[in-house]
XYZ file of C-alpha atoms in Angstrom:
722
model
C 144.777 118.042 78.952
C 144.702 120.005 75.698
C 148.308 119.392 74.611
C 148.649 122.989 73.452
C 150.409 124.544 76.449
C 154.187 124.206 76.516
C 154.218 122.416 79.868
C 151.905 119.717 78.541
C 154.408 118.818 75.840
C 157.530 118.572 78.020
C 158.091 114.962 79.083
C 161.651 114.868 80.530
C 163.249 117.143 83.108
C 166.584 117.416 84.869
C 167.660 119.207 88.025
C 171.120 120.064 89.303
C 170.349 121.201 92.838
C 173.133 123.648 93.665
C 175.011 123.678 96.945
C 176.232 126.957 98.391
C 179.833 126.075 97.541
C 179.109 125.100 93.912
C 179.812 128.594 92.499
C 183.506 127.987 93.223
C 183.730 124.966 90.899
C 180.664 125.065 88.621
C 181.466 123.816 85.114
C 178.549 125.078 83.022
C 179.815 123.376 79.851
C 179.743 119.975 81.539
C 176.069 120.339 82.356
C 175.272 121.669 78.884
C 176.771 118.515 77.397
C 174.965 116.280 79.859
C 171.575 117.932 79.333
C 172.032 117.264 75.626
C 173.168 113.700 76.203
C 170.221 112.928 78.486
C 167.748 114.558 76.078
C 166.001 116.598 78.748
C 163.467 119.159 77.579
C 163.289 121.202 80.783
C 165.586 122.031 83.681
C 165.098 123.355 87.197
C 167.774 125.776 88.406
C 168.336 127.167 91.906
C 167.395 130.843 92.057
C 166.581 132.249 95.491
C 164.668 132.892 98.763
C 166.658 130.634 101.118
C 169.808 131.834 99.437
C 170.222 133.615 96.088
C 172.391 132.243 93.290
C 172.342 135.554 91.475
C 173.325 139.100 92.561
C 170.029 139.986 94.191
C 169.320 143.568 95.213
C 166.553 142.734 97.701
C 167.479 143.561 101.314
C 168.118 140.473 103.468
C 167.845 138.160 100.463
C 171.064 136.441 101.323
C 173.427 135.574 98.493
C 174.910 132.081 98.449
C 177.915 132.029 100.740
C 180.456 131.416 97.972
C 178.703 133.182 95.105
C 181.323 135.907 94.898
C 180.990 137.946 91.716
C 179.337 135.164 89.735
C 175.757 135.069 88.533
C 175.441 131.280 88.583
C 171.711 131.295 87.976
C 172.091 133.666 85.029
C 174.865 131.583 83.465
C 172.804 128.396 83.611
C 169.637 130.111 82.367
C 171.476 131.572 79.380
C 172.975 128.234 78.325
C 169.706 126.353 78.863
C 167.898 128.857 76.668
C 170.455 128.368 73.891
C 169.622 124.661 73.973
C 165.905 125.413 73.675
C 165.143 124.073 77.152
C 162.298 125.222 79.358
C 163.368 126.589 82.729
C 161.844 126.586 86.205
C 163.483 128.859 88.785
C 163.778 126.951 92.066
C 162.775 128.755 95.254
C 163.007 127.523 98.838
C 160.572 129.488 101.041
C 160.775 127.233 104.092
C 163.631 128.698 106.084
C 165.714 131.769 106.761
C 169.024 132.611 108.392
C 169.593 134.142 111.792
C 170.311 137.631 110.430
C 166.866 137.665 108.812
C 165.288 136.499 112.053
C 166.959 139.324 113.963
C 165.313 141.994 111.811
C 162.026 140.184 111.048
C 161.309 137.791 113.892
C 157.598 137.965 113.044
C 158.319 136.203 109.722
C 159.053 132.903 111.456
C 157.077 130.108 113.084
C 157.078 130.865 116.792
C 156.425 128.652 119.813
C 154.476 129.580 122.939
C 157.644 130.986 124.590
C 158.250 133.301 121.655
C 161.176 131.279 120.288
C 161.509 130.477 116.570
C 160.457 126.990 115.538
C 162.713 124.687 113.602
C 160.768 122.056 111.701
C 161.181 120.262 108.413
C 164.432 121.058 106.643
C 165.492 123.560 109.309
C 165.763 120.834 111.954
C 169.171 119.188 111.299
C 171.294 122.285 111.823
C 169.449 122.962 115.065
C 169.397 119.491 116.592
C 172.660 117.916 115.425
C 175.821 119.558 116.830
C 178.033 117.786 114.278
C 176.589 120.002 111.544
C 178.199 123.042 113.208
C 181.829 122.716 112.255
C 184.553 124.617 114.059
C 186.140 125.369 110.682
C 184.796 128.735 109.468
C 184.934 127.627 105.831
C 182.735 124.583 106.470
C 180.436 125.991 109.113
C 176.720 125.610 108.453
C 174.265 128.166 109.694
C 171.392 127.705 112.107
C 168.137 127.961 110.168
C 164.629 128.908 111.302
C 161.311 127.929 109.747
C 159.315 130.671 108.069
C 155.607 131.247 108.681
C 153.123 131.083 105.808
C 150.888 133.721 107.380
C 153.723 136.256 107.600
C 155.015 138.888 105.151
C 157.845 136.480 104.280
C 155.521 134.324 102.197
C 153.070 137.015 101.232
C 155.435 139.899 100.370
C 159.090 138.854 100.404
C 158.733 135.763 98.202
C 156.630 137.618 95.575
C 159.295 140.343 95.526
C 161.958 137.726 94.818
C 159.785 136.217 92.079
C 159.400 139.650 90.497
C 163.138 140.317 90.563
C 163.905 136.955 88.954
C 161.268 137.227 86.242
C 162.278 140.781 85.355
C 165.948 139.858 85.005
C 165.835 136.366 83.513
C 163.960 134.517 80.797
C 162.354 131.705 82.793
C 159.130 129.773 82.302
C 157.980 129.596 85.877
C 158.866 128.761 89.452
C 159.287 125.598 91.479
C 159.224 125.636 95.277
C 161.166 123.113 97.298
C 159.386 121.738 100.365
C 156.190 123.727 99.834
C 153.451 123.317 100.912
C 154.161 122.099 104.463
C 151.168 119.737 104.477
C 151.880 117.956 101.206
C 153.307 114.903 103.001
C 151.189 114.738 106.146
C 148.241 116.523 107.795
C 148.545 119.531 110.110
C 150.201 118.769 113.430
C 151.234 120.610 116.586
C 154.526 121.797 115.052
C 152.372 124.073 112.897
C 150.934 125.939 115.875
C 152.443 129.405 115.545
C 152.401 132.320 117.989
C 153.712 134.938 115.579
C 151.515 138.074 115.583
C 150.103 137.305 112.133
C 148.905 133.813 113.045
C 147.532 134.925 116.392
C 145.522 137.713 114.773
C 144.075 135.389 112.141
C 143.282 132.765 114.798
C 141.496 135.333 116.984
C 139.505 136.461 113.949
C 138.165 132.913 113.751
C 136.732 133.382 117.253
C 139.393 131.547 119.277
C 141.509 132.710 122.198
C 143.661 129.592 122.505
C 145.171 126.871 120.342
C 144.276 123.192 120.759
C 146.438 121.224 123.209
C 146.473 117.984 121.246
C 145.372 116.570 117.890
C 141.912 115.342 118.862
C 139.666 114.782 115.817
C 136.561 114.879 118.039
C 137.466 118.379 119.295
C 135.915 121.225 117.233
C 138.906 123.402 118.111
C 141.328 120.909 116.552
C 139.119 120.538 113.503
C 139.133 124.285 112.980
C 142.895 124.440 113.444
C 143.302 121.865 110.663
C 141.081 123.976 108.440
C 142.998 127.114 109.470
C 146.302 125.649 108.291
C 144.800 124.326 105.071
C 143.139 127.623 104.205
C 146.306 129.588 104.993
C 148.378 127.352 102.731
C 145.791 127.625 99.958
C 145.841 131.427 100.253
C 149.604 131.517 99.748
C 149.466 129.027 96.897
C 146.826 131.131 95.106
C 148.867 134.287 95.744
C 152.024 132.817 94.220
C 150.170 131.260 91.287
C 148.397 134.541 90.463
C 151.569 136.590 90.913
C 153.401 134.300 88.487
C 150.656 134.744 85.885
C 150.768 138.528 86.269
C 154.511 138.535 85.683
C 154.266 136.267 82.626
C 150.891 134.890 81.505
C 152.197 131.599 80.117
C 154.507 130.960 83.093
C 153.600 128.338 85.666
C 154.047 127.859 89.389
C 154.869 124.293 90.446
C 154.756 123.360 94.102
C 156.556 120.418 95.695
C 153.974 117.652 96.129
C 154.483 114.134 97.439
C 152.565 111.024 96.438
C 151.664 110.482 100.067
C 148.625 108.561 101.259
C 148.601 110.851 104.313
C 148.676 114.147 102.414
C 147.103 117.023 104.305
C 146.215 118.931 101.146
C 142.564 119.360 100.260
C 143.315 118.093 96.788
C 139.812 118.713 95.492
C 140.577 122.436 96.007
C 144.326 122.502 95.594
C 144.283 120.922 92.142
C 142.436 123.968 90.845
C 145.571 126.020 91.634
C 147.862 123.923 89.421
C 148.898 123.790 85.774
C 151.439 121.070 86.318
C 151.995 118.680 89.231
C 155.194 117.443 90.753
C 155.809 114.339 92.869
C 158.924 114.637 95.008
C 159.017 110.948 95.971
C 162.709 110.589 95.235
C 163.435 107.168 96.636
C 162.369 104.578 99.141
C 163.220 104.519 102.785
C 164.639 101.517 104.603
C 162.087 98.705 104.628
C 159.780 100.216 102.012
C 158.875 98.022 99.035
C 160.224 98.867 95.602
C 156.658 99.381 94.393
C 156.237 102.385 96.712
C 157.354 104.338 93.642
C 154.333 103.043 91.749
C 152.057 103.719 94.699
C 153.184 107.346 94.771
C 152.485 107.499 91.055
C 148.966 106.169 91.525
C 148.283 108.719 94.282
C 149.326 111.644 92.116
C 147.524 110.405 89.017
C 144.386 109.979 91.133
C 144.356 113.662 92.084
C 145.756 115.153 88.867
C 142.536 115.756 86.922
C 144.521 114.770 83.798
C 147.156 117.461 84.375
C 150.770 116.369 83.758
C 152.582 114.880 86.743
C 156.373 115.020 86.982
C 158.192 112.481 89.158
C 161.411 113.651 90.754
C 163.735 110.712 91.329
C 166.922 111.378 93.226
C 170.003 109.754 91.748
C 171.267 109.594 95.346
C 170.558 107.009 98.025
C 167.540 107.397 100.281
C 168.641 105.493 103.369
C 168.991 106.102 107.073
C 170.474 108.621 107.036
C 169.998 109.671 103.397
C 173.303 109.595 101.546
C 172.920 112.629 99.316
C 176.249 112.138 97.543
C 176.139 108.366 96.960
C 174.511 107.188 93.742
C 171.702 104.674 93.591
C 172.807 101.426 91.920
C 171.865 101.132 88.262
C 169.160 98.514 88.935
C 167.464 100.503 91.710
C 167.485 103.707 89.677
C 166.018 102.039 86.581
C 163.295 100.173 88.424
C 162.320 103.111 90.621
C 161.889 105.257 87.512
C 160.115 102.393 85.718
C 157.474 102.195 88.439
C 156.793 105.922 88.093
C 156.543 105.796 84.288
C 154.379 102.654 84.312
C 151.963 104.421 86.636
C 151.507 107.455 84.423
C 154.157 109.969 85.480
C 156.813 111.886 83.561
C 160.518 111.731 84.407
C 162.616 114.291 86.293
C 166.072 113.350 87.573
C 167.604 115.187 90.510
C 171.222 115.349 91.633
C 172.397 117.247 94.689
C 175.337 119.416 93.767
C 176.957 120.499 90.533
C 180.291 119.240 91.837
C 179.878 115.490 91.413
C 181.481 113.360 94.077
C 179.843 110.200 92.665
C 179.330 109.912 88.900
C 177.980 106.345 88.706
C 174.445 107.500 87.870
C 175.314 109.470 84.726
C 175.220 106.582 82.223
C 172.062 105.053 83.713
C 170.063 108.273 83.476
C 171.325 109.102 79.976
C 170.468 105.625 78.663
C 167.027 105.509 80.295
C 166.081 109.040 79.249
C 167.172 108.361 75.671
C 164.820 105.399 75.610
C 162.004 107.528 77.001
C 162.667 110.062 74.231
C 162.476 107.357 71.565
C 159.082 106.099 72.772
C 157.638 109.474 73.797
C 154.314 109.215 71.872
C 153.486 106.016 73.776
C 153.887 107.767 77.131
C 151.314 110.473 76.402
C 148.505 108.682 78.179
C 144.870 109.665 77.850
C 143.394 107.268 80.423
C 144.031 104.192 82.507
C 142.108 101.130 81.345
C 142.077 99.489 84.784
C 138.575 98.536 85.948
C 139.503 97.898 89.598
C 140.180 100.696 92.083
C 141.152 100.925 95.740
C 139.206 103.686 97.459
C 141.723 106.004 99.097
C 140.591 108.247 101.934
C 143.446 110.576 103.009
C 141.548 111.627 106.105
C 141.675 108.028 107.326
C 145.445 108.369 107.393
C 145.148 111.714 109.200
C 143.154 110.019 111.941
C 145.807 107.333 112.191
C 148.533 109.956 112.663
C 146.543 111.719 115.398
C 145.115 108.695 117.215
C 145.864 105.021 117.723
C 144.125 103.090 114.938
C 144.456 99.317 114.913
C 145.091 97.930 112.434
C 146.833 100.872 110.840
C 145.300 102.046 107.561
C 148.765 101.753 105.996
C 148.936 98.028 106.765
C 145.512 97.482 105.226
C 146.225 99.572 102.150
C 149.608 97.948 101.554
C 148.095 94.498 102.009
C 145.651 95.099 99.180
C 148.384 96.692 97.078
C 150.703 93.711 97.474
C 147.893 91.215 96.823
C 146.816 92.956 93.614
C 150.405 93.129 92.395
C 150.924 89.427 93.007
C 147.591 88.779 91.315
C 148.731 90.880 88.319
C 145.600 92.963 88.577
C 145.822 96.453 87.031
C 144.193 98.951 89.377
C 143.777 102.649 90.095
C 143.359 104.615 93.286
C 140.034 106.401 93.636
C 140.041 109.356 96.073
C 137.137 109.381 98.512
C 136.001 112.848 97.397
C 135.607 111.538 93.843
C 133.014 108.952 94.832
C 130.314 110.231 92.513
C 128.039 108.154 90.336
C 129.736 109.206 87.101
C 133.205 108.342 88.362
C 132.496 105.014 90.059
C 130.563 103.671 87.075
C 133.734 103.418 84.983
C 134.932 100.656 87.337
C 133.794 97.081 87.674
C 135.123 96.571 91.224
C 135.900 98.924 94.112
C 137.874 97.984 97.230
C 137.513 99.444 100.740
C 140.566 98.570 102.870
C 140.143 98.097 106.617
C 139.351 101.287 108.547
C 138.487 103.362 105.434
C 136.485 106.404 106.542
C 133.762 107.720 104.245
C 131.261 110.532 104.045
C 127.623 109.465 104.221
C 127.173 110.699 100.652
C 129.997 108.389 99.562
C 128.307 105.379 101.179
C 125.131 106.209 99.300
C 127.046 106.371 96.009
C 128.688 102.999 96.702
C 125.345 101.445 97.635
C 123.905 102.617 94.317
C 127.035 101.380 92.509
C 126.383 97.859 93.770
C 122.661 98.098 92.994
C 123.617 98.971 89.417
C 125.780 95.866 89.065
C 129.155 96.884 90.493
C 131.329 94.765 92.767
C 132.514 95.861 96.223
C 134.949 94.222 98.649
C 135.618 95.568 102.132
C 137.431 94.539 105.294
C 137.262 95.282 109.012
C 135.273 98.453 109.878
C 135.558 99.827 106.328
C 132.998 102.598 105.914
C 131.703 102.466 109.475
C 133.020 105.941 110.362
C 132.923 109.393 108.806
C 135.984 111.475 107.926
C 136.443 112.610 111.539
C 136.132 109.108 112.963
C 132.511 109.340 114.148
C 130.315 106.272 113.666
C 127.690 106.444 110.937
C 124.140 105.553 111.820
C 123.562 101.827 111.643
C 121.150 101.863 108.723
C 123.406 103.915 106.434
C 126.318 101.501 106.665
C 124.261 98.326 106.943
C 122.774 98.832 103.491
C 126.259 98.886 101.980
C 127.344 95.329 102.858
C 124.161 93.764 104.156
C 125.469 93.460 107.715
C 124.647 95.101 111.029
C 127.320 96.269 113.455
C 126.379 94.889 116.878
C 129.238 96.075 119.120
C 132.721 97.543 119.270
C 135.556 95.287 118.086
C 137.194 93.213 120.852
C 140.878 93.697 121.784
C 143.586 92.441 119.454
C 143.477 88.709 118.822
C 146.391 86.297 118.608
C 146.644 82.847 117.048
C 143.046 82.515 115.938
C 141.590 80.740 112.924
C 138.716 80.603 110.475
C 136.943 77.266 110.108
C 135.765 75.983 106.739
C 132.575 73.994 107.152
C 132.033 71.025 104.850
C 129.103 72.657 103.036
C 131.222 75.729 102.149
C 134.098 74.110 100.278
C 132.683 74.600 96.801
C 132.076 78.332 97.055
C 134.346 80.320 94.676
C 135.511 82.596 97.505
C 137.079 79.483 99.063
C 138.594 78.167 95.839
C 141.965 76.505 96.378
C 141.378 75.532 100.011
C 140.229 71.955 99.422
C 142.721 70.209 101.692
C 142.383 72.250 104.874
C 139.695 72.681 107.503
C 141.064 75.966 108.831
C 142.558 79.178 107.507
C 144.731 81.613 109.464
C 142.772 84.365 111.176
C 143.747 87.997 111.538
C 144.201 90.331 114.490
C 141.059 92.473 114.568
C 137.411 91.458 114.381
C 134.301 93.464 113.559
C 131.305 92.275 115.531
C 128.616 92.176 112.867
C 125.664 90.004 111.931
C 124.083 89.218 108.580
C 120.948 90.954 107.388
C 118.309 89.278 105.265
C 119.627 87.882 101.934
C 123.238 88.116 103.129
C 125.035 84.774 103.305
C 128.082 83.790 105.305
C 131.241 81.710 105.063
C 133.861 80.655 107.601
C 133.384 80.756 111.354
C 135.607 82.088 114.078
C 137.926 79.859 116.104
C 138.970 81.952 119.133
C 142.530 82.619 120.220
C 144.377 79.734 121.854
C 147.981 79.234 123.042
C 150.943 78.795 120.690
C 153.030 77.066 123.378
C 153.707 74.807 125.165
C 152.802 72.233 122.528
C 150.551 70.345 124.922
C 148.237 73.366 125.151
C 148.074 74.193 121.449
C 144.489 73.213 120.695
C 141.310 75.237 120.156
C 138.699 75.379 122.856
C 136.004 75.654 121.650
C 136.692 74.168 118.223
C 133.641 75.837 116.735
C 131.605 78.984 117.208
C 128.651 80.401 115.353
C 130.458 83.699 114.641
C 130.646 84.136 110.844
C 133.616 85.972 109.317
C 132.834 86.397 105.605
C 129.574 87.996 104.457
C 128.565 87.962 100.813
C 125.509 89.146 98.960
C 124.250 89.394 95.409
C 121.635 92.010 94.533
C 122.370 92.805 90.916
C 125.955 93.656 91.963
C 127.947 91.636 94.475
C 129.587 92.503 97.805
C 132.007 90.676 100.084
C 132.725 91.885 103.604
C 135.547 90.339 105.627
C 134.826 90.896 109.308
C 138.540 90.527 110.047
C 141.431 92.690 108.857
C 142.528 90.143 106.247
C 144.212 92.851 104.167
C 146.335 94.188 107.028
C 147.104 90.620 108.142
C 148.449 89.831 104.683
C 150.767 92.820 104.877
C 151.978 91.878 108.367
C 152.597 88.181 107.678
C 152.451 87.700 103.859
C 150.517 84.456 104.338
C 149.395 83.192 100.921
C 146.005 82.063 102.296
C 145.119 85.685 103.057
C 146.120 86.764 99.558
C 144.067 83.976 98.010
C 140.996 85.000 100.007
C 141.317 88.625 98.876
C 141.815 87.726 95.212
C 139.045 85.108 95.278
C 136.645 87.715 96.658
C 137.733 90.176 93.962
C 137.123 87.610 91.244
C 133.711 86.625 92.649
C 132.361 90.173 92.849
C 133.480 90.855 89.253
C 131.437 87.782 88.248
C 134.506 86.109 86.740
C 134.729 88.726 83.999
C 138.295 88.791 82.638
C 140.576 91.683 83.492
C 141.354 94.318 80.827
C 144.718 92.602 80.451
C 145.705 89.157 81.682
C 149.397 88.333 82.005
C 150.551 84.792 82.793
C 154.136 83.792 83.372
C 156.892 83.640 86.007
C 157.997 86.400 88.348
C 156.488 89.373 90.133
C 155.364 92.049 87.670
C 153.590 95.360 88.099
C 151.057 95.356 85.257
C 149.449 98.595 84.100
C 147.452 99.324 80.958
C 146.931 102.722 79.310
C 145.307 104.256 76.295
C 146.840 106.995 74.167
C 145.110 108.764 71.263
C 146.096 106.141 68.678
C 147.501 103.299 70.747
C 147.323 101.111 73.837
C 150.260 100.227 76.072
C 150.806 97.407 78.529
C 153.602 98.106 81.027
C 155.376 95.192 82.689
C 157.769 96.263 85.458
C 159.918 93.433 86.751
C 159.835 93.483 90.553
C 161.404 90.028 90.879
C 164.249 90.802 93.243
C 165.451 89.714 96.685
C 165.549 93.437 97.529
C 161.823 94.026 96.995
C 161.305 94.998 100.649
C 164.745 96.354 101.349
C 167.012 98.358 99.246
C 168.627 99.042 97.090
C 168.231 96.629 94.176
C 171.692 95.717 92.928
C 170.842 93.162 90.249
C 168.098 92.845 87.649
C 166.715 89.302 87.491
C 165.090 88.781 84.057
C 161.921 86.696 83.926
C 160.828 84.449 81.102
C 157.904 84.178 78.702
C 154.738 86.139 79.485
C 151.465 85.195 77.777
C 149.193 88.219 77.409
C 145.517 88.611 76.624
C 144.494 92.242 76.037
C 140.896 93.382 75.716
C 140.540 95.958 72.950
C 138.325 98.971 73.636
C 134.982 98.765 71.878
C 135.116 100.056 68.310
C 138.874 99.600 67.886
C 141.098 97.130 66.064
C 144.826 96.466 66.273
C 147.135 97.628 63.504
C 150.547 96.658 64.889
C 151.986 95.234 68.102
C 155.594 95.739 69.145
C 157.969 95.679 72.079
C 159.169 99.163 72.911
C 162.124 97.714 74.842
C 163.553 95.736 71.948
C 161.876 97.613 69.092
C 160.788 94.307 67.535
C 157.330 93.527 66.204
C 155.216 91.010 68.103
C 152.945 88.551 66.366
C 149.436 88.724 67.798
C 146.147 86.910 67.273
C 142.861 88.832 67.281
C 140.043 86.819 68.844
C 136.591 87.920 70.045
C 137.598 91.508 70.745
C 140.845 90.476 72.399
C 144.460 90.362 71.362
C 146.628 87.363 72.275
C 150.424 87.574 72.153
C 153.602 86.539 73.943
C 156.546 88.527 75.312
C 159.641 86.267 75.382
C 161.337 87.990 78.332
C 160.999 90.939 80.700
C 164.304 92.378 81.862
C 163.493 95.579 83.723
C 160.647 97.528 82.122
C 158.860 96.176 79.077
C 156.199 98.186 77.294
C 154.057 96.518 74.653
C 152.556 99.083 72.287
C 149.449 98.318 70.255
C 148.698 100.789 67.482
C 144.935 100.938 66.971
C 142.405 102.297 64.518
C 138.843 103.292 65.299
């Protein structure tokens, strides 16, 4: 990131997402005052494609139903420009109305019977009769999903972009809901029988589409590639068209910080100036830290390009309540998790006519604080030295087939354990497993089921040989990106174990026995008063190779009731469950899905095992920052050009796993030990939340200090000199 381009300097965005009826009541002056109050530097304004908010002259580019004689888009652009704001024109290329379908049916996704498909945001008006009101004024239209291989995307949308750029002074475009595979991989709803798709598919040598998502089927594999390549073609077309219209303009697509993303990010990132993460809230049952997880995903793929986080001020529930504001505490903490994990802030409200105004003060206050501390949010790099290896294709396989345990359970188990252990960590995408990248970390983690290329296994094997630490669980690394088993020797060298058979069926009520000669091993630290530890549900059948040692043995499943039958038989087996090895670097392999089990049951013994293994493979080297004190905190640590920052997000809430948070629960004194980068010294330490200076002690390349209290989001800034 050079810092010279305008979009690299803009840190705070706002979006008033217009409804079709807003032109009747839009108060432009209100939003001018609020943009100023909230200190936004850029705004996103509805322009066209689904409907136009300006008097378009393009045939079948439907004007907003209640636009009348107004040029709503033009009015907002003019006032934003007077304030010196940057402007993205919002487009929605995902759907069209019935009158467009009647004249251009080939522009729409089409099923095998020749009927238009309705997927994504076109679904509700098709499947829910209550959306079709009998009152003409309130009636909503049936929408159809457009096809990315048709002239709609490749000719109509560029024509709209040209009209907008020629008429209005905007800095680029933002597309809602595009691309269609940003959230999940290709699926059968993307099979399209329009003439354009069928011609392209035949040109690939196929005369039929796949019947089901079978990763072992070459036809399905090519269909996945077909969708990805088609989406990339359109993205490149729109990006290049934007640059032709205005060289310093940008095209921003609508990404999601999804673990299951179907984008080939290693290619797609080359088509971006600026990234956007449309993870606006958490669904029912999701943890509050899902906001931080989305942030980590996007920062992992960003290649140091700016990442904007859209947070909806409205409630994400079931169903989403688009006109009910998030409580103050939920809104602050959801934003805090995004900021602490490297993203920039973008608030989003649905509708210029506000039915619920309870969010206005929260956003203005929080954004004013972000403006005050802006230099300390311009991160250069994360200083975390632990990373979870993230393989999106593993999550694809899980969506297409039955994977047990689910990769999401395993990933979330590690995430929760590291949070509770106050361990700063990054996500490391599987395609970035190169020697240069992995060597910046001290420890890498492979959650259960993680699929890897053979080249990635070789890089990880070398990483350990060079002194790195590696922890893995059940079947991690055993399969390639399409779910095919690697050859035995390739994987065996990674953990020092040999896979001897397929895993048995799911286990229930099983245990791990601690033998008397194992109690002193650091991996079993803290288990002095028990002979058994809770088992998990899935077991890899592996055996140790030479120089690999073992801990814990398997106690098979036995009844949980009636009480008279609750005893193990046999009480011992010779099946080891933990395999550890030291050959310059250290590895630990859990033969059971301990990570997924921790997510399912939250048993503290599973968390302790995971964190003990992490500490052992890092050879007890201290973390880049150590934070001790009460509460559950998300701890992240960043470097800027002339400073370091430690973020402490307070996740101590009874609503951690359900939402929304309605009360902030402050936590008390936190004792912090921060390792200074080599060749630097501290000049000043202060709390960015209170603005007060913090007294710190420099000792052996570290900085020791105390934060008296964390309310919602504390940031400790350390100014440094080199």
